[in-house]
PDB file of C-alpha atoms in Angstrom:
ATOM      1  CA  MET A   1       6.395 -17.468  -4.854  1.00 88.00           C
ATOM      2  CA  LEU A   2       8.661 -15.044  -6.736  1.00 96.00           C
ATOM      3  CA  GLU A   3      11.725 -16.519  -8.396  1.00 97.00           C
ATOM      4  CA  LEU A   4      14.305 -14.656 -10.449  1.00 97.00           C
ATOM      5  CA  ARG A   5      16.485 -16.953 -12.534  1.00 96.00           C
ATOM      6  CA  ALA A   6      19.828 -15.821 -13.953  1.00 96.00           C
ATOM      7  CA  LEU A   7      18.755 -12.293 -14.898  1.00 96.00           C
ATOM      8  CA  HIS A   8      21.099 -10.348 -17.156  1.00 96.00           C
ATOM      9  CA  LYS A   9      20.851  -6.627 -17.857  1.00 95.00           C
ATOM     10  CA  ARG A  10      23.337  -4.083 -19.174  1.00 92.00           C
ATOM     11  CA  MET A  11      22.885  -0.365 -19.733  1.00 89.00           C
ATOM     12  CA  GLY A  12      25.802   0.866 -21.792  1.00 86.00           C
ATOM     13  CA  ALA A  13      28.971  -0.069 -19.947  1.00 85.00           C
ATOM     14  CA  ARG A  14      27.130  -0.774 -16.696  1.00 87.00           C
ATOM     15  CA  CYS A  15      26.222  -4.319 -15.695  1.00 89.00           C
ATOM     16  CA  LEU A  16      23.051  -4.132 -13.587  1.00 90.00           C
ATOM     17  CA  ALA A  17      22.303  -7.861 -13.468  1.00 93.00           C
ATOM     18  CA  ASP A  18      24.927 -10.545 -14.025  1.00 94.00           C
ATOM     19  CA  GLY A  19      23.202 -13.899 -13.666  1.00 94.00           C
ATOM     20  CA  LEU A  20      21.167 -12.546 -10.776  1.00 94.00           C
ATOM     21  CA  SER A  21      18.928 -15.075  -8.980  1.00 94.00           C
ATOM     22  CA  LEU A  22      16.601 -14.660  -5.984  1.00 94.00           C
ATOM     23  CA  LYS A  23      13.580 -16.312  -4.354  1.00 95.00           C
ATOM     24  CA  VAL A  24      10.936 -14.542  -2.228  1.00 95.00           C
ATOM     25  CA  ASP A  25       8.408 -16.710  -0.368  1.00 93.00           C
ATOM     26  CA  ALA A  26       4.747 -15.951   0.378  1.00 90.00           C
ATOM     27  CA  GLY A  27       4.451 -13.297   3.096  1.00 90.00           C
ATOM     28  CA  GLU A  28       8.210 -12.662   3.037  1.00 93.00           C
ATOM     29  CA  THR A  29       9.774  -9.240   2.537  1.00 94.00           C
ATOM     30  CA  VAL A  30      13.284  -9.175   1.105  1.00 95.00           C
ATOM     31  CA  ALA A  31      15.142  -5.861   1.294  1.00 95.00           C
ATOM     32  CA  LEU A  32      17.575  -4.905  -1.434  1.00 95.00           C
ATOM     33  CA  LEU A  33      20.445  -2.569  -0.519  1.00 94.00           C
ATOM     34  CA  GLY A  34      23.018  -1.102  -2.879  1.00 87.00           C
ATOM     35  CA  ALA A  35      24.892   2.006  -3.891  1.00 84.00           C
ATOM     36  CA  SER A  36      23.234   4.642  -6.046  1.00 83.00           C
ATOM     37  CA  GLY A  37      23.288   3.457  -9.659  1.00 81.00           C
ATOM     38  CA  SER A  38      23.691  -0.204  -8.715  1.00 85.00           C
ATOM     39  CA  GLY A  39      20.436  -1.112 -10.471  1.00 88.00           C
ATOM     40  CA  LYS A  40      18.060  -1.592  -7.522  1.00 91.00           C
ATOM     41  CA  SER A  41      15.172   0.351  -9.056  1.00 90.00           C
ATOM     42  CA  THR A  42      15.858  -1.135 -12.489  1.00 92.00           C
ATOM     43  CA  LEU A  43      15.534  -4.586 -10.943  1.00 94.00           C
ATOM     44  CA  LEU A  44      12.066  -3.726  -9.614  1.00 94.00           C
ATOM     45  CA  ARG A  45      11.084  -2.441 -13.043  1.00 94.00           C
ATOM     46  CA  MET A  46      12.287  -5.687 -14.637  1.00 95.00           C
ATOM     47  CA  VAL A  47      10.246  -7.738 -12.168  1.00 97.00           C
ATOM     48  CA  ALA A  48       7.216  -5.529 -12.834  1.00 95.00           C
ATOM     49  CA  GLY A  49       7.593  -5.959 -16.592  1.00 95.00           C
ATOM     50  CA  LEU A  50       8.377  -2.279 -17.207  1.00 94.00           C
ATOM     51  CA  GLU A  51      11.981  -2.902 -18.257  1.00 94.00           C
ATOM     52  CA  PRO A  52      13.013  -5.725 -20.635  1.00 94.00           C
ATOM     53  CA  LEU A  53      15.599  -8.328 -19.652  1.00 95.00           C
ATOM     54  CA  ASP A  54      18.630  -9.124 -21.764  1.00 96.00           C
ATOM     55  CA  ALA A  55      18.324 -12.741 -20.571  1.00 97.00           C
ATOM     56  CA  GLY A  56      16.841 -14.770 -17.710  1.00 97.00           C
ATOM     57  CA  GLN A  57      13.395 -15.560 -16.332  1.00 97.00           C
ATOM     58  CA  VAL A  58      10.916 -14.059 -13.879  1.00 98.00           C
ATOM     59  CA  LEU A  59       8.590 -16.671 -12.360  1.00 97.00           C
ATOM     60  CA  PHE A  60       5.686 -16.334  -9.962  1.00 97.00           C
ATOM     61  CA  ALA A  61       4.060 -19.356  -8.309  1.00 95.00           C
ATOM     62  CA  GLY A  62       5.953 -21.515 -10.796  1.00 94.00           C
ATOM     63  CA  GLU A  63       4.606 -19.665 -13.848  1.00 96.00           C
ATOM     64  CA  ASP A  64       7.013 -17.964 -16.231  1.00 97.00           C
ATOM     65  CA  VAL A  65       5.813 -14.341 -16.504  1.00 97.00           C
ATOM     66  CA  THR A  66       8.929 -12.994 -18.249  1.00 96.00           C
ATOM     67  CA  ARG A  67       7.054 -12.050 -21.413  1.00 94.00           C
ATOM     68  CA  GLN A  68       3.772 -11.075 -19.772  1.00 95.00           C
ATOM     69  CA  PRO A  69       2.847  -7.369 -19.905  1.00 93.00           C
ATOM     70  CA  PRO A  70       2.736  -5.550 -16.545  1.00 91.00           C
ATOM     71  CA  GLU A  71      -1.060  -5.554 -16.284  1.00 85.00           C
ATOM     72  CA  LYS A  72      -1.185  -9.344 -16.578  1.00 90.00           C
ATOM     73  CA  ARG A  73       1.296  -9.918 -13.742  1.00 92.00           C
ATOM     74  CA  ARG A  74      -0.864  -8.295 -11.029  1.00 91.00           C
ATOM     75  CA  PHE A  75       2.171  -6.901  -9.214  1.00 94.00           C
ATOM     76  CA  ALA A  76       1.900  -3.583  -7.342  1.00 91.00           C
ATOM     77  CA  LEU A  77       4.695  -1.007  -7.463  1.00 89.00           C
ATOM     78  CA  ILE A  78       4.865   1.815  -4.881  1.00 86.00           C
ATOM     79  CA  PHE A  79       7.296   4.692  -5.450  1.00 80.00           C
ATOM     80  CA  GLN A  80       8.818   7.182  -3.009  1.00 74.00           C
ATOM     81  CA  ASP A  81       6.689  10.019  -4.442  1.00 72.00           C
ATOM     82  CA  PHE A  82       3.506   7.908  -4.017  1.00 71.00           C
ATOM     83  CA  ALA A  83       2.539   8.545  -7.720  1.00 80.00           C
ATOM     84  CA  LEU A  84      -0.999   9.596  -6.753  1.00 89.00           C
ATOM     85  CA  PHE A  85      -3.231  11.399  -9.250  1.00 91.00           C
ATOM     86  CA  PRO A  86      -3.604  15.017  -8.035  1.00 91.00           C
ATOM     87  CA  HIS A  87      -6.748  15.656 -10.112  1.00 92.00           C
ATOM     88  CA  LEU A  88      -8.607  12.766  -8.426  1.00 93.00           C
ATOM     89  CA  ASP A  89      -9.922  12.583  -4.888  1.00 95.00           C
ATOM     90  CA  VAL A  90      -8.808   9.917  -2.419  1.00 96.00           C
ATOM     91  CA  GLN A  91     -11.553   7.438  -3.299  1.00 97.00           C
ATOM     92  CA  GLU A  92     -10.998   7.754  -7.047  1.00 96.00           C
ATOM     93  CA  ASN A  93      -7.252   7.253  -6.595  1.00 95.00           C
ATOM     94  CA  VAL A  94      -7.853   4.028  -4.686  1.00 95.00           C
ATOM     95  CA  CYS A  95     -10.457   2.577  -7.046  1.00 94.00           C
ATOM     96  CA  PHE A  96      -8.489   3.529 -10.197  1.00 92.00           C
ATOM     97  CA  GLY A  97      -6.784   0.141 -10.508  1.00 88.00           C
ATOM     98  CA  LEU A  98     -10.056  -1.750 -10.066  1.00 92.00           C
ATOM     99  CA  VAL A  99     -11.740   0.294 -12.792  1.00 92.00           C
ATOM    100  CA  GLU A 100      -8.754  -0.412 -15.064  1.00 87.00           C
ATOM    101  CA  GLN A 101      -9.296  -4.127 -14.365  1.00 87.00           C
ATOM    102  CA  GLY A 102     -12.879  -3.793 -15.589  1.00 91.00           C
ATOM    103  CA  TRP A 103     -14.791  -3.445 -12.306  1.00 94.00           C
ATOM    104  CA  PRO A 104     -18.043  -1.437 -12.512  1.00 96.00           C
ATOM    105  CA  LYS A 105     -17.328   1.968 -10.983  1.00 94.00           C
ATOM    106  CA  ARG A 106     -19.998   1.589  -8.275  1.00 95.00           C
ATOM    107  CA  LEU A 107     -18.503  -1.679  -7.011  1.00 96.00           C
ATOM    108  CA  ALA A 108     -14.959  -0.291  -7.292  1.00 96.00           C
ATOM    109  CA  ARG A 109     -15.929   2.682  -5.109  1.00 96.00           C
ATOM    110  CA  THR A 110     -17.493   0.400  -2.506  1.00 95.00           C
ATOM    111  CA  GLU A 111     -14.334  -1.706  -2.406  1.00 94.00           C
ATOM    112  CA  ALA A 112     -12.195   1.438  -2.175  1.00 95.00           C
ATOM    113  CA  GLN A 113     -14.221   2.748   0.754  1.00 95.00           C
ATOM    114  CA  ALA A 114     -13.748  -0.518   2.649  1.00 93.00           C
ATOM    115  CA  MET A 115      -9.991  -0.477   2.029  1.00 90.00           C
ATOM    116  CA  LEU A 116      -9.707   3.157   3.102  1.00 93.00           C
ATOM    117  CA  ALA A 117     -11.426   2.269   6.369  1.00 90.00           C
ATOM    118  CA  THR A 118      -8.969  -0.595   6.821  1.00 85.00           C
ATOM    119  CA  VAL A 119      -5.971   1.776   6.559  1.00 84.00           C
ATOM    120  CA  GLY A 120      -7.534   4.404   8.835  1.00 86.00           C
ATOM    121  CA  LEU A 121      -8.734   6.898   6.226  1.00 91.00           C
ATOM    122  CA  HIS A 122     -12.513   6.602   6.664  1.00 92.00           C
ATOM    123  CA  GLY A 123     -14.138   9.985   6.109  1.00 93.00           C
ATOM    124  CA  LEU A 124     -11.407  11.267   3.774  1.00 95.00           C
ATOM    125  CA  GLU A 125     -12.801   9.649   0.620  1.00 95.00           C
ATOM    126  CA  HIS A 126     -13.586  12.950  -1.130  1.00 95.00           C
ATOM    127  CA  ARG A 127     -10.528  14.922  -0.091  1.00 95.00           C
ATOM    128  CA  ARG A 128      -8.047  15.915  -2.774  1.00 94.00           C
ATOM    129  CA  VAL A 129      -4.827  13.984  -2.252  1.00 92.00           C
ATOM    130  CA  TRP A 130      -2.653  17.106  -2.278  1.00 90.00           C
ATOM    131  CA  THR A 131      -4.464  18.356   0.846  1.00 93.00           C
ATOM    132  CA  LEU A 132      -3.388  15.284   2.852  1.00 92.00           C
ATOM    133  CA  SER A 133      -0.359  14.898   5.091  1.00 88.00           C
ATOM    134  CA  GLY A 134       2.580  12.783   3.947  1.00 84.00           C
ATOM    135  CA  GLY A 135       1.468   9.882   6.111  1.00 83.00           C
ATOM    136  CA  GLU A 136      -2.085  10.055   4.802  1.00 88.00           C
ATOM    137  CA  GLN A 137      -0.839  10.104   1.214  1.00 89.00           C
ATOM    138  CA  GLN A 138       1.301   7.061   1.965  1.00 83.00           C
ATOM    139  CA  ARG A 139      -1.775   5.246   3.292  1.00 86.00           C
ATOM    140  CA  VAL A 140      -3.677   6.147   0.123  1.00 91.00           C
ATOM    141  CA  ALA A 141      -0.840   4.615  -1.911  1.00 87.00           C
ATOM    142  CA  LEU A 142      -0.974   1.486   0.264  1.00 84.00           C
ATOM    143  CA  ALA A 143      -4.765   1.239  -0.064  1.00 89.00           C
ATOM    144  CA  ARG A 144      -4.566   1.675  -3.839  1.00 90.00           C
ATOM    145  CA  ALA A 145      -2.015  -1.133  -4.045  1.00 87.00           C
ATOM    146  CA  LEU A 146      -3.795  -3.543  -1.698  1.00 87.00           C
ATOM    147  CA  VAL A 147      -7.304  -3.060  -3.084  1.00 90.00           C
ATOM    148  CA  THR A 148      -6.335  -4.766  -6.352  1.00 88.00           C
ATOM    149  CA  ARG A 149      -5.216  -7.846  -4.369  1.00 88.00           C
ATOM    150  CA  PRO A 150      -1.704  -7.854  -5.845  1.00 92.00           C
ATOM    151  CA  ARG A 151       0.249 -11.086  -5.955  1.00 94.00           C
ATOM    152  CA  LEU A 152       3.514  -9.265  -5.230  1.00 95.00           C
ATOM    153  CA  MET A 153       4.444  -5.867  -3.769  1.00 93.00           C
ATOM    154  CA  LEU A 154       7.416  -3.935  -5.160  1.00 95.00           C
ATOM    155  CA  LEU A 155       8.483  -1.042  -2.936  1.00 93.00           C
ATOM    156  CA  ASP A 156      10.922   1.550  -4.304  1.00 90.00           C
ATOM    157  CA  GLU A 157      12.198   3.761  -1.434  1.00 86.00           C
ATOM    158  CA  PRO A 158       8.568   4.295  -0.349  1.00 82.00           C
ATOM    159  CA  PHE A 159       9.283   6.062   2.960  1.00 79.00           C
ATOM    160  CA  SER A 160      12.209   8.335   2.122  1.00 77.00           C
ATOM    161  CA  ALA A 161      10.071  11.502   1.925  1.00 70.00           C
ATOM    162  CA  LEU A 162       8.632  11.039   5.457  1.00 74.00           C
ATOM    163  CA  ASP A 163      10.027  12.353   8.727  1.00 77.00           C
ATOM    164  CA  ALA A 164      11.743   9.862  11.046  1.00 80.00           C
ATOM    165  CA  GLU A 165       8.811   9.231  13.430  1.00 79.00           C
ATOM    166  CA  LEU A 166       6.226   8.809  10.696  1.00 77.00           C
ATOM    167  CA  ARG A 167       8.635   6.714   8.641  1.00 80.00           C
ATOM    168  CA  SER A 168       9.013   4.211  11.488  1.00 84.00           C
ATOM    169  CA  ALA A 169       5.245   3.995  11.981  1.00 82.00           C
ATOM    170  CA  MET A 170       4.587   3.439   8.273  1.00 79.00           C
ATOM    171  CA  GLN A 171       7.330   0.829   8.029  1.00 85.00           C
ATOM    172  CA  ASP A 172       5.669  -1.146  10.824  1.00 86.00           C
ATOM    173  CA  GLU A 173       2.229  -0.771   9.239  1.00 81.00           C
ATOM    174  CA  PHE A 174       3.373  -1.893   5.794  1.00 82.00           C
ATOM    175  CA  ARG A 175       5.263  -4.867   7.213  1.00 86.00           C
ATOM    176  CA  GLN A 176       2.273  -6.038   9.235  1.00 86.00           C
ATOM    177  CA  ARG A 177      -0.272  -5.623   6.434  1.00 83.00           C
ATOM    178  CA  LEU A 178       1.882  -7.484   3.925  1.00 86.00           C
ATOM    179  CA  ALA A 179       2.472 -10.308   6.401  1.00 86.00           C
ATOM    180  CA  ASP A 180      -1.240 -10.513   7.276  1.00 86.00           C
ATOM    181  CA  ALA A 181      -2.173 -10.698   3.585  1.00 85.00           C
ATOM    182  CA  GLY A 182       0.570 -13.234   2.802  1.00 90.00           C
ATOM    183  CA  ILE A 183       1.911 -10.971   0.043  1.00 91.00           C
ATOM    184  CA  PRO A 184       5.597 -11.388  -0.853  1.00 94.00           C
ATOM    185  CA  ALA A 185       7.480  -8.107  -1.225  1.00 95.00           C
ATOM    186  CA  LEU A 186      10.743  -6.806  -2.614  1.00 95.00           C
ATOM    187  CA  LEU A 187      11.875  -3.575  -0.932  1.00 95.00           C
ATOM    188  CA  VAL A 188      14.510  -1.261  -2.397  1.00 93.00           C
ATOM    189  CA  THR A 189      16.103   1.011   0.197  1.00 90.00           C
ATOM    190  CA  HIS A 190      19.355   2.842   0.855  1.00 85.00           C
ATOM    191  CA  ASP A 191      18.814   2.605   4.622  1.00 87.00           C
ATOM    192  CA  PRO A 192      20.155  -0.495   6.447  1.00 90.00           C
ATOM    193  CA  ALA A 193      17.988   0.301   9.489  1.00 89.00           C
ATOM    194  CA  GLU A 194      14.847   0.345   7.340  1.00 89.00           C
ATOM    195  CA  ALA A 195      15.892  -2.910   5.710  1.00 91.00           C
ATOM    196  CA  ALA A 196      16.366  -4.562   9.103  1.00 91.00           C
ATOM    197  CA  ARG A 197      13.054  -3.215  10.410  1.00 90.00           C
ATOM    198  CA  MET A 198      10.905  -4.294   7.485  1.00 91.00           C
ATOM    199  CA  ALA A 199      12.519  -7.369   6.003  1.00 93.00           C
ATOM    200  CA  GLY A 200      13.101 -10.907   7.124  1.00 91.00           C
ATOM    201  CA  ARG A 201      16.064 -11.082   4.767  1.00 94.00           C
ATOM    202  CA  VAL A 202      18.457  -8.443   3.440  1.00 95.00           C
ATOM    203  CA  VAL A 203      20.662  -8.724   0.354  1.00 94.00           C
ATOM    204  CA  ARG A 204      23.030  -6.291  -1.329  1.00 94.00           C
ATOM    205  CA  LEU A 205      23.298  -5.661  -5.059  1.00 92.00           C
ATOM    206  CA  GLU A 206      26.940  -5.271  -6.102  1.00 89.00           C
ATOM    207  CA  GLY A 207      28.293  -5.628  -9.610  1.00 85.00           C
ATOM    208  CA  GLY A 208      25.012  -7.098 -10.818  1.00 89.00           C
ATOM    209  CA  ARG A 209      25.025  -9.896  -8.248  1.00 89.00           C
ATOM    210  CA  MET A 210      23.200 -10.539  -4.968  1.00 89.00           C
ATOM    211  CA  ARG A 211      25.270 -10.843  -1.805  1.00 86.00           C
ATOM    212  CA  PRO A 212      23.815 -11.666   1.644  1.00 80.00           C
ATOM    213  CA  VAL A 213      24.213  -8.990   4.330  1.00 82.00           C
TER     214      VAL A 213
END
């Protein structure tokens, strides 16, 4: 589904991608390990269309999306800080992406309510997100990503702020929901145990190249 072909990217003297190539199949999660500053997060931003390539191609389902803007790619990016809107309640956070896509607000709210029920947050629709626990905020972020029916999920250290027990539970939940939906995912993590738990395949980014673990 996702194919990266010979990506090149330099930032000053640093080579973040040196002919980097990778394929991620439907429903597959590939974990990306690497030292701090190795370019893991920059790679996600390149795939998402938020960071330009120096050279190479990003393809999805055989279509070249390299020059498409982020909103046209329909990829979802989840960060470690969840990136929720503190001035909006839970429901409005989840339906935000649908409204941006042009959905009527009434239908977007109905869809958001159904997704919140799916991730176990029924009844919390009108709570402010800053009043929620870390696990509940993570579920809001998941619901907001899934409700737009993304073609690809990009996960940037999404569980690092959670305690060990909750982190394990959320890793299992994310893995199962992505597999059930058939959504390919690229996971950036510094934790080999998390990579092994969530991903069917683990690679390491070193010197701008992918190496199997």
